[in-house]
């Protein structure tokens, strides 16, 4: 695997990015394991979408996918922030190689993510 591919700090080693969905799932897992005085109440985090009038509604599955992709782009941007142009080109080439490896191993979703982050 190329050295400078975008990998989140503190990730599980198998995932290339730590997304909004991952964060909410992690927080909900912790909440689920906590002892509660009332077992009928189970707090959970969910993504909310702000409407133009300022109110919020539960985000759709599509909204969550958009938020996840935005998170991936942000993480990729942080990876290249401060790099020289030469290093950015090298990073993008390494991302492409990693995407090619993922594609060859039929991990198409992660391959697409890696290819898309090269656009940062």
Coordinates of C-alpha atoms in Angstrom, one line a residue:
X1 CA 0.0 0.0 0.0
X2 CA 1.4 3.4 -0.9
X3 CA 2.8 5.4 2.0
X4 CA 1.1 8.7 1.5
X5 CA -2.5 7.4 0.9
X6 CA -5.2 9.2 2.8
X7 CA -5.8 7.2 6.0
X8 CA -7.6 8.7 9.0
X9 CA -5.6 9.0 12.2
X10 CA -7.0 6.5 14.6
X11 CA -8.9 4.5 12.0
X12 CA -9.3 0.7 12.3
X13 CA -6.7 0.0 9.7
X14 CA -9.1 -1.5 7.2
X15 CA -11.1 1.6 6.4
X16 CA -9.6 4.4 4.4
X17 CA -11.7 7.1 6.0
X18 CA -13.6 7.8 9.2
X19 CA -16.9 9.1 8.1
X20 CA -19.8 11.0 9.7
X21 CA -21.7 7.6 9.8
X22 CA -18.7 6.0 11.5
X23 CA -18.7 8.7 14.2
X24 CA -22.4 8.4 14.8
X25 CA -22.2 4.6 14.9
X26 CA -19.3 4.8 17.4
X27 CA -21.2 7.2 19.7
X28 CA -24.3 5.1 19.5
X29 CA -22.4 2.0 20.3
X30 CA -21.0 3.7 23.5
X31 CA -24.5 4.9 24.4
X32 CA -25.9 1.4 24.0
X33 CA -23.4 -0.1 26.4
X34 CA -24.0 2.5 29.1
X35 CA -26.1 1.6 32.1
X36 CA -29.4 3.5 32.2
X37 CA -31.8 3.7 35.1
X38 CA -34.7 3.3 32.6
X39 CA -34.2 0.5 30.1
X40 CA -37.1 1.8 28.0
X41 CA -35.1 4.8 27.0
X42 CA -32.2 4.4 24.7
X43 CA -30.6 7.7 23.5
X44 CA -29.2 7.7 20.0
X45 CA -27.4 10.2 17.7
X46 CA -28.8 10.9 14.3
X47 CA -27.9 13.3 11.5
X48 CA -30.2 16.2 11.1
X49 CA -30.6 18.4 8.0
X50 CA -31.2 22.1 8.5
X51 CA -34.0 23.5 6.3
X52 CA -34.0 27.0 4.8
X53 CA -36.5 28.2 7.5
X54 CA -34.0 27.1 10.2
X55 CA -35.9 24.0 11.4
X56 CA -34.4 20.6 11.2
X57 CA -35.5 17.1 10.0
X58 CA -33.9 13.7 10.2
X59 CA -31.4 13.4 7.3
X60 CA -32.3 10.9 4.6
X61 CA -30.0 8.1 3.5
X62 CA -28.9 10.2 0.6
X63 CA -28.1 13.1 3.0
X64 CA -26.0 10.8 5.1
X65 CA -24.0 9.6 2.0
X66 CA -23.4 13.2 1.0
X67 CA -22.1 14.0 4.5
X68 CA -19.9 10.9 4.4
X69 CA -18.4 12.0 1.1
X70 CA -17.8 15.5 2.4
X71 CA -16.0 14.0 5.4
X72 CA -13.8 12.0 3.1
X73 CA -12.9 15.0 1.0
X74 CA -12.1 17.0 4.1
X75 CA -9.8 14.2 5.4
X76 CA -8.1 14.0 2.0
X77 CA -7.7 17.8 2.0
X78 CA -6.0 17.7 5.4
X79 CA -3.6 15.1 4.0
X80 CA -2.4 17.4 1.3
X81 CA -2.6 20.7 3.2
X82 CA 0.8 22.3 3.3
X83 CA 2.4 20.0 0.8
X84 CA 4.4 21.4 -2.1
X85 CA 2.9 21.0 -5.6
X86 CA 5.4 18.2 -6.3
X87 CA 4.4 16.4 -3.1
X88 CA 0.7 16.8 -3.9
X89 CA 1.2 15.3 -7.4
X90 CA 3.1 12.4 -5.7
X91 CA 0.3 12.0 -3.2
X92 CA -2.3 11.9 -6.0
X93 CA -0.3 9.3 -7.9
X94 CA 0.0 7.1 -4.8
X95 CA -3.8 7.5 -4.3
X96 CA -4.4 6.4 -7.9
X97 CA -2.1 3.3 -7.3
X98 CA -4.0 2.4 -4.1
X99 CA -7.3 2.9 -6.0
X100 CA -6.0 0.5 -8.7
X101 CA -5.1 -2.1 -6.0
X102 CA -8.5 -1.8 -4.4
X103 CA -10.2 -2.1 -7.8
X104 CA -8.1 -5.2 -8.7
X105 CA -9.2 -6.8 -5.4
X106 CA -12.8 -6.0 -6.4
X107 CA -13.2 -3.5 -3.5
X108 CA -15.0 -1.1 -5.8
X109 CA -16.6 1.2 -3.2
X110 CA -13.3 2.0 -1.6
X111 CA -11.6 2.3 -5.0
X112 CA -14.1 4.9 -6.0
X113 CA -13.6 6.8 -2.8
X114 CA -9.8 6.9 -3.3
X115 CA -10.1 8.0 -6.9
X116 CA -12.5 10.8 -6.0
X117 CA -10.3 12.1 -3.2
X118 CA -7.5 12.6 -5.9
X119 CA -9.7 15.5 -7.1
X120 CA -9.0 17.5 -3.9

